[in-house]
């Protein structure tokens, strides 16, 4: 039996690591890999020291980026919490299949034992959307059932409703939000969740999205699912330890992850989107001629690769 | 700190187990839980003895259902493979984050060591779609960027293109397909994959979908991701053992899972879809007024519950 006969499903680069294989090129469509190979150094940007966090989840590194344009107050609070060491020693307390992985202080229900938020705010105003008008969105031409407009901005997926002058980050795979209670101003970034399944877009405009994972999703998506209601873990010994969460600016330069991110305001990005819209390569016999904002990952690459 | 303040994201029943909490009711919208509570016994169906399989993945049970209407030849072949014990002792060999978990014979590349397919076919014609005309689809009114029509049939998500008289099972979370090589007739059901992330709809109409998982997805979705190209595991010791896969008809009646499935041709199902389209409960401040075919799970429940 040949390798391809029984094993291959196909190669699609879904969450956007350049290291992952991508579908093969068929003329005249260049493959995503070719497009990236032909990119210019200026198509890439460095990690933002003030808005990138490195989290240690049970020994694995997760790198995520905040979205200060969309949630400035939450970004500032998370920065403060990280800088003061609030997250160090917390844990993943919830993993609900096809929905979210959530982390925070397991003792946060108990005022006597809950960790102090230090200099951070306990309550923040809802940052569910920002004004749409004038935003330089790299807009997709493809229809999205959940929003009249979709695209990318600052490396983040974006959905928008021009009629109501609203733009927001849709709940795509890898997107991070701040847990809240019934009051819209009850989140503060001390407990965060990441989407690990089919985009639950019903959450859009109901909760503050604070950023997205750039690298290391598998440390959050492959965790055992919790068996209590909503996927909470039953017992403290099931909690997955988060030993530290550091802001890039607080990490010595030599120890920072050497990663760069493709800019989504470039022709390279637009070519990449176009190549995903159309099937290419020998495997495909049908092309969707469509792409959804949540099926596009923004590529990252090691900085060494750029210099090589 | 209250439970809700820091911990809650919200409760959404995504993959459709009745045991999972669902969003709370706000008048006049009944909640999914209420709708199910008010369902009639006739709204539910038994598992199909000839088209349901029980798979043991590293000690956890996965129950999945074949789609004989959409892929009759593949369903028959998989039934044959299961009945002859082909799958017993195989393994999960690939887990690609936000994409697929795939299982089969780790030795299938080596003709000398590959397990015999016995009485099953080695090659089957592509079963990528069936004629749309006349299919009794429980149609959704919501637009789907990937297909002009979407809905449910036989408890399965369905997408369709009336102009080309085609209907197919879209690659939603939990959907199972048959791996193939570059030739469209190169699949036989000996290696199967299940979708574990954002629906990769670019696969639609390119590969034969054979069914979907009814219960036990977490045994396939929470596995460690493979680190080789396409998410294949590097070493044999990483393979996740599949000790057996049995057709329900081949399992003694007393040992069969006592599960029933909500019919998707019922008013109860339609009410459930409607309740998912609109946000309800105190938590939501915005309602999407839209639902995607891949955001709707078909509920199952223990048969005891129905009698209780």
XYZ file of C-alpha atoms in Angstrom:
616
model
C 0.000 0.000 0.000
C 1.368 3.369 -0.897
C 1.685 6.084 1.688
C -0.914 8.196 -0.001
C -3.449 5.463 -0.597
C -4.491 4.843 2.923
C -2.912 7.535 4.991
C -3.226 10.840 3.282
C -6.196 13.024 3.906
C -4.412 16.040 2.577
C -2.156 18.828 3.642
C -3.802 22.069 4.549
C -2.042 24.729 6.552
C -4.858 25.702 8.863
C -3.543 27.578 11.844
C -0.670 29.108 10.020
C 2.746 27.823 10.988
C 5.095 28.015 8.046
C 6.672 24.826 9.270
C 3.448 22.952 8.486
C 3.123 21.470 5.020
C 0.710 23.310 2.774
C -1.120 22.123 -0.278
C 0.921 21.550 -3.367
C 0.997 24.093 -6.163
C -0.807 23.609 -9.468
C -0.139 26.215 -12.132
C -1.129 28.967 -12.306
C -2.029 29.144 -8.602
C 1.039 29.559 -6.437
C 0.896 27.524 -3.241
C 0.896 29.192 0.183
C 4.419 27.835 0.688
C 5.583 29.478 -2.556
C 3.925 32.745 -1.632
C 5.688 32.781 1.711
C 8.983 31.825 0.113
C 8.658 34.824 -2.190
C 7.727 37.232 0.596
C 9.878 40.254 1.386
C 11.402 40.886 4.822
C 9.114 43.931 5.142
C 6.061 41.631 4.927
C 6.919 40.386 8.395
C 6.847 42.109 11.743
C 8.528 41.491 15.057
C 6.571 40.469 18.138
C 5.225 43.476 20.016
C 7.159 43.653 23.312
C 4.268 45.338 25.148
C 1.515 43.099 23.803
C 2.959 39.621 23.564
C 2.843 37.124 26.411
C 4.689 33.882 26.910
C 2.805 31.382 29.027
C 4.160 28.154 30.446
C 1.407 25.500 30.472
C 2.615 22.360 32.140
C 6.072 22.822 30.608
C 4.883 23.809 27.134
C 5.197 27.311 25.762
C 2.177 29.214 24.485
C 2.798 32.591 22.854
C -0.142 34.936 22.551
C -0.693 38.454 21.408
C -3.018 41.037 22.895
C -5.340 43.239 20.838
C -4.879 46.751 22.251
C -6.793 48.342 19.371
C -9.890 46.312 20.242
C -9.600 45.990 24.002
C -7.196 48.640 25.326
C -8.401 48.505 28.951
C -8.244 44.720 29.099
C -4.845 44.670 27.394
C -3.505 47.132 29.970
C -4.950 45.113 32.850
C -3.544 41.835 31.544
C -0.162 43.515 31.080
C -0.341 44.706 34.687
C -1.416 41.273 35.976
C 1.413 39.586 34.081
C 4.039 42.101 35.175
C 3.027 41.705 38.812
C 3.162 37.904 38.542
C -0.557 37.397 39.083
C -0.828 34.506 36.612
C 2.227 32.628 37.911
C 1.053 29.503 39.683
C -2.529 29.592 38.370
C -4.021 26.734 36.368
C -6.215 25.568 33.545
C -9.445 24.779 35.368
C -11.785 24.072 32.464
C -11.634 22.338 29.083
C -14.975 21.966 27.308
C -14.734 19.918 24.136
C -15.267 21.814 20.875
C -15.555 25.046 22.832
C -12.996 26.539 25.233
C -9.984 25.973 27.454
C -10.079 28.401 30.392
C -7.446 29.323 32.942
C -7.359 31.411 36.090
C -7.219 31.214 39.857
C -8.847 27.978 41.060
C -9.627 29.742 44.352
C -11.315 32.752 42.798
C -14.676 31.861 44.308
C -13.297 32.077 47.821
C -12.613 35.679 48.835
C -10.381 34.493 51.675
C -8.154 32.406 49.409
C -8.413 34.211 46.083
C -5.185 35.696 44.831
C -4.991 39.475 45.024
C -5.304 41.337 41.746
C -2.637 43.718 43.021
C -2.567 46.949 41.076
C -4.942 45.654 38.399
C -8.589 46.665 38.064
C -11.247 44.268 39.372
C -13.879 45.440 36.895
C -13.476 46.852 33.423
C -15.955 48.294 30.978
C -17.110 45.922 28.245
C -14.906 46.150 25.160
C -17.077 44.090 22.849
C -16.581 46.206 19.721
C -14.933 49.330 18.363
C -16.100 51.798 15.705
C -15.811 50.335 12.202
C -15.482 53.585 10.273
C -11.964 54.192 9.035
C -10.468 50.894 10.172
C -7.856 49.691 7.650
C -9.281 46.151 7.417
C -7.808 43.756 4.835
C -11.302 42.850 3.796
C -12.384 39.441 2.503
C -14.758 39.373 -0.443
C -16.352 36.200 0.924
C -19.741 36.254 2.603
C -19.844 35.463 6.320
C -23.248 34.526 7.705
C -22.503 36.129 11.057
C -21.380 39.573 9.851
C -21.714 41.750 6.736
C -17.952 42.361 6.650
C -15.003 40.165 7.587
C -11.269 40.396 7.149
C -8.032 40.948 9.029
C -6.477 43.788 10.980
C -3.295 43.821 13.064
C -2.957 40.093 12.348
C -6.331 39.392 13.894
C -9.546 38.151 12.317
C -12.144 40.933 12.222
C -15.883 41.007 11.652
C -17.819 44.215 11.173
C -21.265 45.690 10.737
C -20.949 49.012 8.869
C -24.609 49.866 9.455
C -24.069 49.846 13.200
C -20.496 51.133 12.880
C -19.156 48.177 14.853
C -16.079 46.015 14.379
C -14.986 43.132 16.582
C -12.745 40.097 16.756
C -14.795 36.995 15.900
C -14.467 33.901 18.090
C -12.249 31.892 15.744
C -10.055 28.974 16.765
C -7.148 30.299 18.862
C -8.851 33.554 19.803
C -8.591 34.512 23.490
C -11.280 36.251 25.540
C -11.832 37.438 29.102
C -14.359 35.441 31.135
C -17.205 37.480 32.551
C -20.340 36.982 34.656
C -23.808 38.255 33.804
C -22.739 41.882 34.147
C -21.043 43.110 31.004
C -18.458 45.003 33.038
C -17.502 42.019 35.171
C -14.384 40.862 33.308
C -10.878 41.925 34.218
C -8.592 39.499 32.376
C -7.705 37.439 35.451
C -9.491 34.458 33.882
C -8.995 33.895 30.172
C -10.349 31.369 27.688
C -9.229 30.268 24.246
C -11.424 28.805 21.507
C -10.501 25.162 20.792
C -13.217 24.081 18.327
C -15.657 25.234 15.689
C -15.886 29.013 16.009
C -18.702 29.724 18.526
C -19.661 32.963 16.814
C -22.743 33.336 19.012
C -20.250 34.709 21.566
C -19.342 37.604 19.271
C -20.375 41.006 20.683
C -21.170 39.385 24.020
C -17.753 39.261 25.639
C -14.403 41.007 25.407
C -11.900 39.363 23.102
C -8.366 40.200 24.169
C -6.120 38.585 21.553
C -5.094 35.328 19.955
C -2.576 32.542 20.219
C 0.392 32.904 17.880
C 2.098 29.628 18.696
C 1.624 26.641 20.971
C -2.148 26.074 20.652
C -1.644 22.327 21.062
C -0.676 22.918 24.701
C -4.208 24.249 25.271
C -6.271 22.282 22.725
C -5.077 18.752 23.528
C -5.717 18.854 27.278
C -8.067 16.315 28.875
C -11.660 17.517 28.776
C -13.222 18.325 32.140
C -16.143 16.138 33.172
C -18.048 18.585 35.382
C -20.705 20.934 34.007
C -19.253 23.286 31.357
C -16.079 21.208 31.189
C -14.677 22.250 34.566
C -12.259 19.757 36.078
C -13.728 17.700 38.918
C -10.714 17.687 41.220
C -7.833 20.052 42.022
C -5.337 17.358 41.027
C -6.688 17.597 37.477
C -5.820 21.281 37.169
C -3.103 21.893 34.602
C -0.444 24.143 36.112
C 0.449 27.491 34.572
C 3.817 28.170 36.121
C 4.301 31.610 34.614
C 2.968 34.166 32.180
C 5.444 36.864 31.206
C 5.143 39.949 29.073
C 7.796 39.903 26.367
C 9.140 43.259 27.585
C 9.795 41.682 31.000
C 11.835 38.815 29.518
C 15.565 39.356 28.884
C 16.115 39.969 25.153
C 18.176 36.825 24.694
C 15.404 34.644 26.119
C 12.530 36.016 24.047
C 11.026 33.732 21.391
C 12.620 34.462 18.011
C 9.405 34.620 16.042
C 7.993 36.966 13.443
C 4.463 37.362 12.160
C 3.206 37.969 8.629
C 1.631 41.417 8.282
C -1.983 41.243 7.162
C -1.801 44.593 5.350
C 0.545 43.228 2.664
C 0.177 41.826 -0.842
C 1.752 38.631 0.449
C -1.134 38.179 2.874
C -3.684 38.958 0.171
C -2.047 36.420 -2.154
C -2.120 33.864 0.636
C -5.844 34.410 1.191
C -6.454 34.068 -2.543
C -4.505 30.805 -2.639
C -6.655 29.441 0.204
C -9.823 30.428 -1.572
C -8.968 28.220 -4.531
C -7.986 24.603 -4.291
C -4.585 23.913 -5.788
C -2.427 20.866 -6.161
C -3.047 17.404 -7.547
C -5.150 16.174 -4.657
C -8.142 18.475 -5.139
C -10.865 17.805 -7.675
C -13.173 20.570 -6.466
C -12.466 24.105 -5.328
C -14.691 25.839 -2.781
C -13.887 29.259 -4.287
C -14.664 30.593 -0.851
C -12.919 31.060 2.434
C -14.207 31.886 5.884
C -12.425 34.348 8.157
C -12.058 31.570 10.763
C -10.348 29.214 8.312
C -7.372 31.513 7.784
C -4.415 31.401 10.141
C -1.838 34.179 10.142
C 1.603 32.630 9.564
C 4.478 32.985 11.958
C 8.064 31.870 11.361
C 11.261 31.574 13.338
C 13.422 34.623 12.809
C 16.341 32.354 11.848
C 14.373 31.237 8.825
C 14.036 34.807 7.659
C 17.793 35.309 7.773
C 18.628 31.909 6.252
C -15.316 36.605 44.023
C -18.479 35.008 42.763
C -18.411 31.923 40.640
C -19.762 33.765 37.665
C -17.554 36.805 37.926
C -14.288 35.265 36.991
C -15.064 31.796 35.807
C -18.055 31.816 33.587
C -17.671 32.228 29.886
C -21.104 30.823 29.272
C -22.915 27.611 28.688
C -23.507 26.600 25.115
C -24.424 23.071 24.142
C -22.233 22.708 21.095
C -21.835 19.081 20.174
C -25.196 18.052 21.432
C -25.163 15.886 24.515
C -28.265 16.481 26.562
C -26.166 16.013 29.653
C -24.285 19.229 28.822
C -25.658 22.454 30.237
C -27.299 24.684 27.679
C -27.999 28.359 27.812
C -30.643 29.514 30.212
C -34.134 30.376 29.020
C -35.402 33.930 28.735
C -39.050 34.361 27.865
C -40.420 33.977 25.282
C -37.624 31.803 23.841
C -37.606 28.315 25.300
C -34.118 27.017 26.027
C -32.720 23.953 24.250
C -33.002 22.078 27.550
C -36.699 22.964 27.811
C -37.323 21.958 24.214
C -35.735 18.587 24.810
C -37.625 18.152 28.064
C -40.879 18.717 26.173
C -39.969 16.340 23.339
C -42.080 13.279 22.593
C -40.689 9.748 22.593
C -41.314 9.611 18.828
C -38.856 12.500 18.355
C -36.056 10.100 19.194
C -34.712 7.107 17.347
C -32.740 4.068 18.340
C -29.190 3.498 17.140
C -29.099 1.744 13.771
C -27.709 -1.750 14.397
C -26.237 -2.018 10.899
C -24.726 1.449 10.778
C -23.431 2.205 14.247
C -19.933 1.317 15.381
C -18.431 1.210 18.835
C -14.711 1.885 18.873
C -12.361 1.421 21.818
C -9.663 4.127 21.734
C -7.143 3.543 24.461
C -9.894 2.372 26.812
C -12.416 5.085 25.933
C -15.554 4.407 23.958
C -16.329 6.291 20.766
C -19.719 5.675 19.142
C -20.094 6.657 15.521
C -22.745 6.341 12.898
C -22.278 5.606 9.206
C -24.070 7.509 6.434
C -25.340 4.808 4.058
C -27.495 7.278 2.127
C -24.436 9.353 1.248
C -21.723 6.691 0.991
C -23.354 3.253 0.572
C -20.260 1.521 -0.807
C -17.996 2.881 1.907
C -20.538 2.064 4.601
C -20.744 -1.517 3.352
C -16.953 -1.821 3.243
C -16.512 -0.405 6.742
C -19.209 -2.771 8.005
C -17.320 -5.660 6.414
C -13.957 -4.513 7.811
C -15.450 -4.175 11.293
C -17.232 -7.528 11.178
C -14.051 -9.291 10.100
C -12.058 -7.628 12.889
C -9.849 -5.590 10.560
C -9.769 -2.542 12.828
C -9.013 -4.461 16.023
C -5.454 -3.716 17.062
C -4.956 -0.723 14.746
C -4.056 2.721 16.047
C -4.433 6.450 15.839
C -1.388 7.424 13.807
C -2.014 11.115 13.195
C -3.416 14.081 15.120
C -3.071 17.431 13.365
C -4.169 20.337 15.533
C -7.336 22.138 14.436
C -7.760 19.614 11.637
C -8.008 15.815 11.945
C -7.371 12.738 14.032
C -6.713 9.761 11.751
C -6.561 6.042 12.479
C -5.636 2.958 10.525
C -2.946 0.342 10.093
C 0.467 1.800 11.003
C 2.037 -0.747 8.649
C -0.130 0.085 5.653
C 2.824 1.391 3.648
C 4.567 -1.953 3.824
C 2.862 -4.533 1.625
C 4.631 -7.349 3.479
C 3.388 -6.217 6.893
C 0.109 -4.499 6.054
C -2.953 -6.143 7.505
C -5.133 -7.950 4.971
C -8.375 -6.245 4.044
C -9.990 -9.696 4.014
C -13.253 -9.712 2.153
C -13.390 -5.911 1.903
C -12.739 -3.935 -1.272
C -9.330 -2.286 -1.695
C -10.662 0.513 -3.898
C -14.072 2.098 -3.985
C -15.613 4.658 -6.274
C -15.652 8.204 -4.939
C -18.849 8.951 -3.017
C -18.344 12.700 -2.675
C -21.973 13.699 -3.238
C -25.442 12.394 -4.035
C -28.269 13.926 -6.080
C -29.959 16.776 -4.233
C -33.357 16.600 -5.906
C -36.022 15.123 -3.680
C -33.898 14.811 -0.540
C -36.017 15.513 2.558
C -33.514 17.967 4.087
C -34.494 19.882 7.240
C -33.257 23.038 5.627
C -31.702 25.975 7.476
C -32.732 29.441 6.390
C -29.265 30.740 7.254
C -26.733 31.546 4.542
C -23.648 29.349 4.373
C -20.722 30.775 2.404
C -19.655 27.343 1.211
C -22.970 26.109 -0.182
C -26.292 27.577 -1.378
C -28.251 25.176 0.838
C -27.520 23.687 4.234
C -29.484 21.693 6.752
C -29.830 18.253 8.291
C -30.783 14.812 7.037
C -30.656 11.467 8.861
C -29.095 13.291 11.823
C -26.230 14.505 9.673
C -25.271 18.003 8.586
C -25.911 18.452 4.869
C -24.823 21.030 2.316
C -26.256 21.191 -1.178
C -26.009 22.909 -4.522
C -29.395 22.663 -6.275
C -27.981 24.072 -9.521
C -25.590 21.152 -9.797
C -28.028 18.732 -8.155
C -25.473 17.792 -5.523
C -25.789 17.194 -1.793
C -23.018 16.204 0.570
C -22.015 16.007 4.212
C -19.948 19.085 5.092
C -16.737 18.644 7.075
C -18.087 19.787 10.437
C -16.553 18.973 13.816
C -17.067 15.265 14.536
C -17.630 14.275 10.906
C -15.726 11.171 9.773
C -14.231 10.620 6.323
C -12.213 7.992 4.478
C -8.577 8.888 3.755
C -7.622 8.762 0.097
C -4.583 9.336 -2.110
C -4.522 11.457 -5.248
C -6.851 9.100 -7.084
C -10.458 9.784 -6.198
C -11.206 6.044 -6.092
C -8.366 5.228 -3.722
C -10.254 5.155 -0.431
C -11.685 2.016 1.120
C -12.483 2.936 4.709
C -9.489 1.138 6.215
C -8.101 4.502 7.322
C -10.550 7.025 8.730
C -10.234 10.589 9.982
C -12.441 12.765 12.142
C -12.588 16.560 12.119
C -11.318 18.014 15.429
C -11.283 21.759 14.737
C -12.801 24.567 12.724
C -14.713 22.925 9.871
C -12.232 22.550 6.958
C -14.939 22.984 4.346
C -12.359 23.121 1.549
C -12.409 19.309 1.867
C -16.098 19.174 0.900
C -16.699 17.413 -2.440
C -13.095 16.229 -2.465
C -13.291 13.144 -0.297
C -15.848 10.597 0.865
C -17.504 11.409 4.166
C -18.709 8.239 5.845
C -20.497 9.384 8.997
C -20.109 11.233 12.252
C -19.314 10.698 15.909
C -22.375 10.418 18.146
C -20.566 10.189 21.458
C -17.023 10.109 22.792
C -15.387 12.797 20.635
C -13.090 13.770 23.511
C -11.298 10.421 23.121
C -10.236 11.565 19.637
C -10.011 15.353 20.027
C -7.858 15.541 23.169
C -5.039 13.285 21.982
C -1.475 14.599 21.820
C -0.777 16.287 18.498
C 1.746 14.539 16.248
C 4.943 16.437 15.552
C 5.818 15.030 12.142
C 4.545 16.606 8.904
C 0.716 16.602 8.750
C 0.546 15.700 12.430
C 1.698 12.094 12.079
C 3.218 10.648 15.229
C 7.016 10.370 15.113
C 7.401 7.013 16.816
C 5.376 3.789 17.050
C 5.258 4.124 20.835
C 3.199 7.288 20.352
C 0.456 5.458 18.452
C -2.804 5.399 20.371
C -4.178 1.849 20.390
C -7.578 1.010 18.972
C -8.289 -2.332 20.554
C -11.563 -2.980 18.758
C -14.215 -1.552 16.486
C -17.511 -3.442 16.515
C -20.681 -3.050 14.534
C -23.630 -2.720 16.903
C -25.296 -5.736 15.282
C -22.260 -7.841 16.229
C -22.442 -6.831 19.899
C -24.730 -8.820 22.229
C -27.906 -6.819 22.847
C -27.215 -6.430 26.565
C -23.809 -4.877 25.900
C -24.891 -2.300 23.324
C -24.770 1.366 24.343
C -28.223 2.488 25.547
C -28.361 5.687 23.556
C -30.958 7.355 21.403
C -30.647 10.175 18.908
C -32.940 13.122 18.255
C -34.580 12.880 14.825
C -33.769 15.864 12.625
C -37.080 15.640 10.748
C -39.102 16.679 13.804
C -40.597 19.881 15.167
C -38.444 19.383 18.250
C -35.306 19.597 16.127
C -36.608 22.657 14.295
C -37.403 24.348 17.609
C -33.921 23.507 18.834
C -32.332 25.087 15.764
C -34.479 28.175 16.242
C -33.422 28.426 19.887
C -29.758 28.294 18.834
C -30.261 31.002 16.261
C -31.378 33.465 18.917
C -29.473 34.217 22.081
C -31.493 33.550 25.181
C -30.849 33.799 28.880
C -29.504 36.531 31.101
C -25.919 36.266 29.971
C -26.378 37.414 26.385
C -26.639 41.060 25.409
C -26.481 40.440 21.659
C -28.069 37.767 19.491
C -26.402 36.589 16.280
C -29.799 35.750 14.740
C -27.885 33.267 12.653
C -26.588 29.773 12.946
C -24.133 27.798 10.853
C -24.740 24.155 9.968
C -21.444 23.273 11.688
C -22.464 24.943 14.956
C -25.402 22.611 15.518
C -24.926 19.276 17.222
C -27.594 16.602 17.097
C -28.489 15.602 20.670
C -28.205 12.090 21.990
C -29.438 10.856 25.363
C -29.204 7.728 27.443
C -32.260 5.559 26.922
C -32.738 5.412 30.711
C -33.363 9.139 30.688
C -36.153 8.746 28.175
C -37.888 6.216 30.392
C -37.267 8.115 33.617
